[in-house]
Amino acid sequence: MAVQRQGRQWLGVTPPINLNLPTDAELAANDALITELKRQNNFEGTEETERRKKTLQSIQKITVEFVKHVSKQKGLPQPTIDAAGGKIFTYGSYRLGVYGPGSDIDTLVVVPKHVTRENFFEDFPPMLERMAPPGAIEEMTPVPDAFVPIIKLEFSGISIDLIFARLAVPSVPLTLDLKDKSLLRGVEERDLRSLNGTRVTDEILELVPQQKTFRTALRGVKLWAQRRAIYANVMGFPGGVAWAMLVARVCQLYPQATGSVIIGKFFRIIGQWKWPTPVLLKTIEDGPLQVRVWNPKIYNGDRFHLMPIITPAYPSMCATHNITMSTKKIIVRELERGGDIVDKVFTGQLQWKDLFARHTFFTQGYKYYLSIVAASRTKDAQLVWSGLVESKVRLLVSSLETQGSIEVAHPFNKGFERVHHCSNENEIEAVLSGDLRYQAANIKTETTDLVNDPKHTAAAQGGADDMVLPNRNGVAVGDGDGKHTIYTTTYYIGIELVQNGTKKLDISYQTREFKEICVGWQNYNSDLNSLNIVHTRNYDLPADVFEPGEVKPTRPKKILKKAESSIKKRNFETSELEESAQSQNGVKRQHSSNIVPVQSG
């Protein structure tokens, strides 16, 4: 783990930059940081933490009984049944120690070779129901056909994500340690993916000098990334593991520093990183499997990773392969902004709360947006269809980046789920094109991250091809009063144009190609699903994308010069892109199955 040179050891692939102990000012800044994180409700209470521990203890007991049950079913001898074992491991934010109120616990169930995935999905849910305390299981959704098969449940008020891995061993004792690479031999690819989460999380914790400092800094960085809307692997931003690895690398370079100093150094070091030089927590290791390990010298695809952050556990992979040129620009800009703020925090000009200010994506970010409206006539179908569309948004972003007039195509990191009540097919068609006049007044708009539906998430993470759409008859669900319910999820992309560039924009090819990719999905049903892309000006954005207290952009007053107004061709500023997407209030609607070209000059 540690590199040794001339009798000294350090963690990481290079020596530390600074070994100084923290100053009084740095300690005070760290105290202020922790106070602000508490004010932001970033820590949970002792009572909830104890409930988490008891919940995990219950799931461990159920796991052992589940393995015994399957072993008996298969007629194994009693000594083998008694020794079969079964063990749960945690990973993600809970294992890293940076969870907060309401956080999920990512949990891995590891079983011996005679217990199959089919056993897990058939027998584990009823065993949970039977062995849990009365009323403890409030909700349970198995998703066996996801890219990483999962059972999502609420257990005593705690959200649990259960995944499964089968090892090629006859027993899984409580002493089993997943660090042993030999355990990976004979493991199926799906099981290897499941094991990877715990193995990576455990390695990260072993590779930081001070776990308490790491956790404080990571809490701050995660909150900042979430508030600035740059936290979402599917949309082309770093996810939780990637942010954790970046913070861990800075901790290695400043092993004695406080969490507050780590955050300050994080913004400057990562903000000035010489990409695509990879971020490594340790030297990439070989292992016993014939599997792909990240190596741009061998694999051509690895050479195109723009901001490679490499997982430390074998087999090492790039955690940020989804980053595009646009999202890279956004990340670098945000790192620079964060660094400037933290510098001023240390000089007393600003406070930590200023670092955690909410993003301005809708309020000040852009004049022009694309609204990607995925819609379905049933709720269950929409969960999968919207996830499929979400998984493809970054492809549209990459395609838009090839348009010479676009400087940045900035995807917002979550979708907006809305429910609409329509009286006839004309109203349904309007809703499918982004019209919000028929939105249900009694159902609040929710973002996809808060809904956190397991089927949607599974589809968004690449599992849609294995998922079957329910209710394929294409009939909208009636409410009993002649109304039909339509479900939409809208994703927004902010468009920044090249300064002083040609004022011409034709993105019909990019949007048509994106739609063809989505509707080319093997389970797509044109009677059930719909996809439209609509031009939206900032003053036409719907009210529900704004938080209380935020100011919605207003339509600028037009000032026409008589000489120019009669002879000058319409430029981009007064093009169709500016005028469209007034569908939000029904004044004007632009049907954009394949987006209408916007050109001028």
PDB file of N, CA, C and O in Angstrom, residues 233-236 322 324 372 374 384-400 411-412 456-466 491 493 510-524 531 533:
ATOM      1  N   ASN A 233     -22.720  10.494 -12.202  1.00  0.00           N
ATOM      2  CA  ASN A 233     -21.924   9.746 -13.172  1.00  0.00           C
ATOM      3  C   ASN A 233     -22.667   9.565 -14.493  1.00  0.00           C
ATOM      4  O   ASN A 233     -22.090   9.716 -15.574  1.00  0.00           O
ATOM      5  N   VAL A 234     -23.953   9.256 -14.430  1.00  0.00           N
ATOM      6  CA  VAL A 234     -24.722   8.986 -15.642  1.00  0.00           C
ATOM      7  C   VAL A 234     -24.743  10.199 -16.566  1.00  0.00           C
ATOM      8  O   VAL A 234     -24.712  10.060 -17.792  1.00  0.00           O
ATOM      9  N   MET A 235     -24.765  11.404 -15.989  1.00  0.00           N
ATOM     10  CA  MET A 235     -24.861  12.625 -16.784  1.00  0.00           C
ATOM     11  C   MET A 235     -23.496  13.186 -17.211  1.00  0.00           C
ATOM     12  O   MET A 235     -23.424  14.258 -17.801  1.00  0.00           O
ATOM     13  N   GLY A 236     -22.431  12.481 -16.893  1.00  0.00           N
ATOM     14  CA  GLY A 236     -21.121  12.942 -17.333  1.00  0.00           C
ATOM     15  C   GLY A 236     -20.339  13.716 -16.292  1.00  0.00           C
ATOM     16  O   GLY A 236     -19.370  14.408 -16.632  1.00  0.00           O
ATOM     17  N   ASN A 322     -17.464   8.609 -18.384  1.00  0.00           N
ATOM     18  CA  ASN A 322     -18.619   9.300 -18.980  1.00  0.00           C
ATOM     19  C   ASN A 322     -18.397  10.796 -19.162  1.00  0.00           C
ATOM     20  O   ASN A 322     -19.239  11.471 -19.765  1.00  0.00           O
ATOM     21  N   THR A 324     -17.580  14.299 -20.570  1.00  0.00           N
ATOM     22  CA  THR A 324     -17.473  14.838 -21.928  1.00  0.00           C
ATOM     23  C   THR A 324     -16.656  16.133 -21.897  1.00  0.00           C
ATOM     24  O   THR A 324     -16.298  16.636 -20.832  1.00  0.00           O
ATOM     25  N   ILE A 372     -35.515  17.947 -22.981  1.00  0.00           N
ATOM     26  CA  ILE A 372     -35.702  16.593 -23.500  1.00  0.00           C
ATOM     27  C   ILE A 372     -36.856  15.977 -22.724  1.00  0.00           C
ATOM     28  O   ILE A 372     -36.739  15.698 -21.524  1.00  0.00           O
ATOM     29  N   ALA A 374     -39.174  13.002 -22.076  1.00  0.00           N
ATOM     30  CA  ALA A 374     -39.489  11.576 -22.195  1.00  0.00           C
ATOM     31  C   ALA A 374     -40.843  11.353 -21.534  1.00  0.00           C
ATOM     32  O   ALA A 374     -41.058  11.783 -20.394  1.00  0.00           O
ATOM     33  N   VAL A 384     -38.914   2.923 -16.579  1.00  0.00           N
ATOM     34  CA  VAL A 384     -37.853   2.314 -17.387  1.00  0.00           C
ATOM     35  C   VAL A 384     -37.476   3.213 -18.564  1.00  0.00           C
ATOM     36  O   VAL A 384     -36.296   3.442 -18.843  1.00  0.00           O
ATOM     37  N   TRP A 385     -38.471   3.755 -19.259  1.00  0.00           N
ATOM     38  CA  TRP A 385     -38.209   4.578 -20.440  1.00  0.00           C
ATOM     39  C   TRP A 385     -37.417   5.841 -20.084  1.00  0.00           C
ATOM     40  O   TRP A 385     -36.446   6.190 -20.765  1.00  0.00           O
ATOM     41  N   SER A 386     -37.801   6.518 -19.003  1.00  0.00           N
ATOM     42  CA  SER A 386     -37.072   7.730 -18.618  1.00  0.00           C
ATOM     43  C   SER A 386     -35.644   7.392 -18.213  1.00  0.00           C
ATOM     44  O   SER A 386     -34.707   8.158 -18.461  1.00  0.00           O
ATOM     45  N   GLY A 387     -35.443   6.226 -17.580  1.00  0.00           N
ATOM     46  CA  GLY A 387     -34.091   5.800 -17.240  1.00  0.00           C
ATOM     47  C   GLY A 387     -33.254   5.541 -18.478  1.00  0.00           C
ATOM     48  O   GLY A 387     -32.076   5.910 -18.541  1.00  0.00           O
ATOM     49  N   LEU A 388     -33.867   4.919 -19.478  1.00  0.00           N
ATOM     50  CA  LEU A 388     -33.161   4.672 -20.746  1.00  0.00           C
ATOM     51  C   LEU A 388     -32.740   5.984 -21.391  1.00  0.00           C
ATOM     52  O   LEU A 388     -31.590   6.162 -21.808  1.00  0.00           O
ATOM     53  N   VAL A 389     -33.667   6.950 -21.450  1.00  0.00           N
ATOM     54  CA  VAL A 389     -33.356   8.261 -22.043  1.00  0.00           C
ATOM     55  C   VAL A 389     -32.256   8.952 -21.246  1.00  0.00           C
ATOM     56  O   VAL A 389     -31.317   9.529 -21.807  1.00  0.00           O
ATOM     57  N   GLU A 390     -32.347   8.900 -19.913  1.00  0.00           N
ATOM     58  CA  GLU A 390     -31.323   9.518 -19.065  1.00  0.00           C
ATOM     59  C   GLU A 390     -29.944   8.930 -19.364  1.00  0.00           C
ATOM     60  O   GLU A 390     -28.942   9.657 -19.396  1.00  0.00           O
ATOM     61  N   SER A 391     -29.891   7.631 -19.590  1.00  0.00           N
ATOM     62  CA  SER A 391     -28.599   6.983 -19.845  1.00  0.00           C
ATOM     63  C   SER A 391     -27.975   7.429 -21.157  1.00  0.00           C
ATOM     64  O   SER A 391     -26.775   7.239 -21.369  1.00  0.00           O
ATOM     65  N   LYS A 392     -28.779   8.056 -22.033  1.00  0.00           N
ATOM     66  CA  LYS A 392     -28.290   8.474 -23.351  1.00  0.00           C
ATOM     67  C   LYS A 392     -28.049   9.981 -23.461  1.00  0.00           C
ATOM     68  O   LYS A 392     -27.520  10.447 -24.475  1.00  0.00           O
ATOM     69  N   VAL A 393     -28.444  10.761 -22.450  1.00  0.00           N
ATOM     70  CA  VAL A 393     -28.335  12.226 -22.552  1.00  0.00           C
ATOM     71  C   VAL A 393     -26.902  12.655 -22.834  1.00  0.00           C
ATOM     72  O   VAL A 393     -26.647  13.561 -23.633  1.00  0.00           O
ATOM     73  N   ARG A 394     -25.938  12.000 -22.199  1.00  0.00           N
ATOM     74  CA  ARG A 394     -24.546  12.413 -22.410  1.00  0.00           C
ATOM     75  C   ARG A 394     -24.115  12.182 -23.862  1.00  0.00           C
ATOM     76  O   ARG A 394     -23.196  12.850 -24.351  1.00  0.00           O
ATOM     77  N   LEU A 395     -24.771  11.252 -24.586  1.00  0.00           N
ATOM     78  CA  LEU A 395     -24.463  11.058 -26.003  1.00  0.00           C
ATOM     79  C   LEU A 395     -24.915  12.268 -26.809  1.00  0.00           C
ATOM     80  O   LEU A 395     -24.227  12.687 -27.752  1.00  0.00           O
ATOM     81  N   LEU A 396     -26.059  12.834 -26.450  1.00  0.00           N
ATOM     82  CA  LEU A 396     -26.505  14.062 -27.109  1.00  0.00           C
ATOM     83  C   LEU A 396     -25.543  15.204 -26.797  1.00  0.00           C
ATOM     84  O   LEU A 396     -25.197  16.005 -27.674  1.00  0.00           O
ATOM     85  N   VAL A 397     -25.093  15.284 -25.552  1.00  0.00           N
ATOM     86  CA  VAL A 397     -24.119  16.322 -25.174  1.00  0.00           C
ATOM     87  C   VAL A 397     -22.857  16.203 -26.024  1.00  0.00           C
ATOM     88  O   VAL A 397     -22.381  17.195 -26.584  1.00  0.00           O
ATOM     89  N   SER A 398     -22.326  15.003 -26.145  1.00  0.00           N
ATOM     90  CA  SER A 398     -21.116  14.795 -26.948  1.00  0.00           C
ATOM     91  C   SER A 398     -21.349  15.164 -28.403  1.00  0.00           C
ATOM     92  O   SER A 398     -20.464  15.721 -29.073  1.00  0.00           O
ATOM     93  N   SER A 399     -22.529  14.873 -28.913  1.00  0.00           N
ATOM     94  CA  SER A 399     -22.849  15.204 -30.299  1.00  0.00           C
ATOM     95  C   SER A 399     -22.980  16.716 -30.485  1.00  0.00           C
ATOM     96  O   SER A 399     -22.496  17.280 -31.471  1.00  0.00           O
ATOM     97  N   LEU A 400     -23.615  17.387 -29.533  1.00  0.00           N
ATOM     98  CA  LEU A 400     -23.752  18.846 -29.620  1.00  0.00           C
ATOM     99  C   LEU A 400     -22.391  19.536 -29.591  1.00  0.00           C
ATOM    100  O   LEU A 400     -22.210  20.604 -30.188  1.00  0.00           O
ATOM    101  N   PRO A 411     -25.465  19.538 -19.359  1.00  0.00           N
ATOM    102  CA  PRO A 411     -26.644  18.811 -18.892  1.00  0.00           C
ATOM    103  C   PRO A 411     -26.881  19.042 -17.407  1.00  0.00           C
ATOM    104  O   PRO A 411     -25.948  18.988 -16.609  1.00  0.00           O
ATOM    105  N   PHE A 412     -28.134  19.312 -17.035  1.00  0.00           N
ATOM    106  CA  PHE A 412     -28.453  19.359 -15.608  1.00  0.00           C
ATOM    107  C   PHE A 412     -28.405  17.936 -15.086  1.00  0.00           C
ATOM    108  O   PHE A 412     -28.713  16.989 -15.800  1.00  0.00           O
ATOM    109  N   HIS A 456     -36.042   2.863 -12.406  1.00  0.00           N
ATOM    110  CA  HIS A 456     -35.485   3.987 -13.167  1.00  0.00           C
ATOM    111  C   HIS A 456     -33.966   3.999 -13.061  1.00  0.00           C
ATOM    112  O   HIS A 456     -33.263   4.134 -14.066  1.00  0.00           O
ATOM    113  N   THR A 457     -33.455   3.857 -11.847  1.00  0.00           N
ATOM    114  CA  THR A 457     -32.005   3.876 -11.634  1.00  0.00           C
ATOM    115  C   THR A 457     -31.321   2.750 -12.382  1.00  0.00           C
ATOM    116  O   THR A 457     -30.267   2.948 -13.007  1.00  0.00           O
ATOM    117  N   ALA A 458     -31.914   1.559 -12.341  1.00  0.00           N
ATOM    118  CA  ALA A 458     -31.326   0.415 -13.042  1.00  0.00           C
ATOM    119  C   ALA A 458     -31.252   0.674 -14.542  1.00  0.00           C
ATOM    120  O   ALA A 458     -30.237   0.385 -15.188  1.00  0.00           O
ATOM    121  N   ALA A 459     -32.321   1.249 -15.105  1.00  0.00           N
ATOM    122  CA  ALA A 459     -32.326   1.561 -16.533  1.00  0.00           C
ATOM    123  C   ALA A 459     -31.315   2.650 -16.858  1.00  0.00           C
ATOM    124  O   ALA A 459     -30.597   2.581 -17.866  1.00  0.00           O
ATOM    125  N   ALA A 460     -31.223   3.671 -16.003  1.00  0.00           N
ATOM    126  CA  ALA A 460     -30.292   4.780 -16.236  1.00  0.00           C
ATOM    127  C   ALA A 460     -28.843   4.320 -16.171  1.00  0.00           C
ATOM    128  O   ALA A 460     -27.966   4.888 -16.841  1.00  0.00           O
ATOM    129  N   GLN A 461     -28.582   3.278 -15.389  1.00  0.00           N
ATOM    130  CA  GLN A 461     -27.214   2.780 -15.251  1.00  0.00           C
ATOM    131  C   GLN A 461     -26.858   1.716 -16.270  1.00  0.00           C
ATOM    132  O   GLN A 461     -25.860   1.026 -16.133  1.00  0.00           O
ATOM    133  N   GLY A 462     -27.683   1.601 -17.300  1.00  0.00           N
ATOM    134  CA  GLY A 462     -27.333   0.727 -18.418  1.00  0.00           C
ATOM    135  C   GLY A 462     -28.054  -0.596 -18.456  1.00  0.00           C
ATOM    136  O   GLY A 462     -27.736  -1.450 -19.288  1.00  0.00           O
ATOM    137  N   GLY A 463     -29.064  -0.784 -17.599  1.00  0.00           N
ATOM    138  CA  GLY A 463     -29.736  -2.076 -17.540  1.00  0.00           C
ATOM    139  C   GLY A 463     -31.031  -2.167 -18.318  1.00  0.00           C
ATOM    140  O   GLY A 463     -31.747  -3.160 -18.221  1.00  0.00           O
ATOM    141  N   ALA A 464     -31.360  -1.131 -19.108  1.00  0.00           N
ATOM    142  CA  ALA A 464     -32.667  -1.098 -19.773  1.00  0.00           C
ATOM    143  C   ALA A 464     -32.854  -2.227 -20.780  1.00  0.00           C
ATOM    144  O   ALA A 464     -33.969  -2.709 -20.986  1.00  0.00           O
ATOM    145  N   ASP A 465     -31.784  -2.658 -21.429  1.00  0.00           N
ATOM    146  CA  ASP A 465     -31.923  -3.693 -22.458  1.00  0.00           C
ATOM    147  C   ASP A 465     -32.461  -5.003 -21.899  1.00  0.00           C
ATOM    148  O   ASP A 465     -33.074  -5.787 -22.618  1.00  0.00           O
ATOM    149  N   ASP A 466     -32.215  -5.239 -20.620  1.00  0.00           N
ATOM    150  CA  ASP A 466     -32.680  -6.483 -20.003  1.00  0.00           C
ATOM    151  C   ASP A 466     -34.016  -6.321 -19.301  1.00  0.00           C
ATOM    152  O   ASP A 466     -34.514  -7.263 -18.681  1.00  0.00           O
ATOM    153  N   TYR A 491     -35.396  16.443 -19.036  1.00  0.00           N
ATOM    154  CA  TYR A 491     -33.973  16.715 -18.781  1.00  0.00           C
ATOM    155  C   TYR A 491     -33.604  17.998 -19.521  1.00  0.00           C
ATOM    156  O   TYR A 491     -34.056  18.229 -20.645  1.00  0.00           O
ATOM    157  N   ILE A 493     -30.651  20.754 -20.944  1.00  0.00           N
ATOM    158  CA  ILE A 493     -29.272  21.011 -21.347  1.00  0.00           C
ATOM    159  C   ILE A 493     -29.141  22.507 -21.617  1.00  0.00           C
ATOM    160  O   ILE A 493     -29.863  23.063 -22.455  1.00  0.00           O
ATOM    161  N   GLN A 510     -27.939  16.434 -34.799  1.00  0.00           N
ATOM    162  CA  GLN A 510     -27.604  15.903 -33.477  1.00  0.00           C
ATOM    163  C   GLN A 510     -28.839  15.404 -32.736  1.00  0.00           C
ATOM    164  O   GLN A 510     -28.820  14.334 -32.108  1.00  0.00           O
ATOM    165  N   THR A 511     -29.930  16.172 -32.799  1.00  0.00           N
ATOM    166  CA  THR A 511     -31.129  15.776 -32.069  1.00  0.00           C
ATOM    167  C   THR A 511     -31.840  14.611 -32.742  1.00  0.00           C
ATOM    168  O   THR A 511     -32.390  13.736 -32.062  1.00  0.00           O
ATOM    169  N   ARG A 512     -31.819  14.594 -34.068  1.00  0.00           N
ATOM    170  CA  ARG A 512     -32.424  13.467 -34.785  1.00  0.00           C
ATOM    171  C   ARG A 512     -31.667  12.173 -34.488  1.00  0.00           C
ATOM    172  O   ARG A 512     -32.273  11.118 -34.241  1.00  0.00           O
ATOM    173  N   GLU A 513     -30.337  12.258 -34.465  1.00  0.00           N
ATOM    174  CA  GLU A 513     -29.514  11.088 -34.162  1.00  0.00           C
ATOM    175  C   GLU A 513     -29.788  10.590 -32.737  1.00  0.00           C
ATOM    176  O   GLU A 513     -29.912   9.377 -32.494  1.00  0.00           O
ATOM    177  N   PHE A 514     -29.909  11.525 -31.791  1.00  0.00           N
ATOM    178  CA  PHE A 514     -30.188  11.153 -30.405  1.00  0.00           C
ATOM    179  C   PHE A 514     -31.525  10.436 -30.291  1.00  0.00           C
ATOM    180  O   PHE A 514     -31.646   9.397 -29.619  1.00  0.00           O
ATOM    181  N   LYS A 515     -32.528  10.969 -30.965  1.00  0.00           N
ATOM    182  CA  LYS A 515     -33.844  10.345 -30.888  1.00  0.00           C
ATOM    183  C   LYS A 515     -33.813   8.948 -31.505  1.00  0.00           C
ATOM    184  O   LYS A 515     -34.421   8.005 -30.973  1.00  0.00           O
ATOM    185  N   GLU A 516     -33.095   8.799 -32.603  1.00  0.00           N
ATOM    186  CA  GLU A 516     -33.015   7.482 -33.252  1.00  0.00           C
ATOM    187  C   GLU A 516     -32.353   6.464 -32.332  1.00  0.00           C
ATOM    188  O   GLU A 516     -32.740   5.292 -32.304  1.00  0.00           O
ATOM    189  N   ILE A 517     -31.334   6.914 -31.574  1.00  0.00           N
ATOM    190  CA  ILE A 517     -30.672   6.011 -30.626  1.00  0.00           C
ATOM    191  C   ILE A 517     -31.662   5.556 -29.556  1.00  0.00           C
ATOM    192  O   ILE A 517     -31.744   4.370 -29.225  1.00  0.00           O
ATOM    193  N   CYS A 518     -32.436   6.486 -29.040  1.00  0.00           N
ATOM    194  CA  CYS A 518     -33.367   6.161 -27.948  1.00  0.00           C
ATOM    195  C   CYS A 518     -34.508   5.268 -28.429  1.00  0.00           C
ATOM    196  O   CYS A 518     -34.815   4.245 -27.804  1.00  0.00           O
ATOM    197  N   VAL A 519     -35.137   5.654 -29.546  1.00  0.00           N
ATOM    198  CA  VAL A 519     -36.278   4.859 -30.011  1.00  0.00           C
ATOM    199  C   VAL A 519     -35.809   3.552 -30.653  1.00  0.00           C
ATOM    200  O   VAL A 519     -36.611   2.651 -30.906  1.00  0.00           O
ATOM    201  N   GLY A 520     -34.504   3.426 -30.874  1.00  0.00           N
ATOM    202  CA  GLY A 520     -33.952   2.167 -31.362  1.00  0.00           C
ATOM    203  C   GLY A 520     -33.818   1.123 -30.267  1.00  0.00           C
ATOM    204  O   GLY A 520     -33.443  -0.020 -30.546  1.00  0.00           O
ATOM    205  N   TRP A 521     -34.130   1.510 -29.034  1.00  0.00           N
ATOM    206  CA  TRP A 521     -34.118   0.570 -27.912  1.00  0.00           C
ATOM    207  C   TRP A 521     -35.053  -0.593 -28.216  1.00  0.00           C
ATOM    208  O   TRP A 521     -36.164  -0.404 -28.717  1.00  0.00           O
ATOM    209  N   GLN A 522     -34.617  -1.798 -27.942  1.00  0.00           N
ATOM    210  CA  GLN A 522     -35.354  -2.993 -28.345  1.00  0.00           C
ATOM    211  C   GLN A 522     -36.742  -3.100 -27.721  1.00  0.00           C
ATOM    212  O   GLN A 522     -37.640  -3.749 -28.287  1.00  0.00           O
ATOM    213  N   ASN A 523     -36.963  -2.436 -26.591  1.00  0.00           N
ATOM    214  CA  ASN A 523     -38.273  -2.509 -25.939  1.00  0.00           C
ATOM    215  C   ASN A 523     -39.133  -1.272 -26.168  1.00  0.00           C
ATOM    216  O   ASN A 523     -40.188  -1.126 -25.550  1.00  0.00           O
ATOM    217  N   TYR A 524     -38.684  -0.380 -27.056  1.00  0.00           N
ATOM    218  CA  TYR A 524     -39.443   0.842 -27.317  1.00  0.00           C
ATOM    219  C   TYR A 524     -40.786   0.512 -27.961  1.00  0.00           C
ATOM    220  O   TYR A 524     -40.878  -0.335 -28.845  1.00  0.00           O
ATOM    221  N   LEU A 531     -40.752  10.653 -27.143  1.00  0.00           N
ATOM    222  CA  LEU A 531     -39.572  11.474 -26.880  1.00  0.00           C
ATOM    223  C   LEU A 531     -39.597  12.694 -27.771  1.00  0.00           C
ATOM    224  O   LEU A 531     -39.690  12.573 -29.005  1.00  0.00           O
ATOM    225  N   ILE A 533     -37.824  16.818 -28.210  1.00  0.00           N
ATOM    226  CA  ILE A 533     -36.797  17.775 -27.788  1.00  0.00           C
ATOM    227  C   ILE A 533     -37.280  19.159 -28.179  1.00  0.00           C
ATOM    228  O   ILE A 533     -37.635  19.403 -29.333  1.00  0.00           O
TER     229      ILE A 533
END
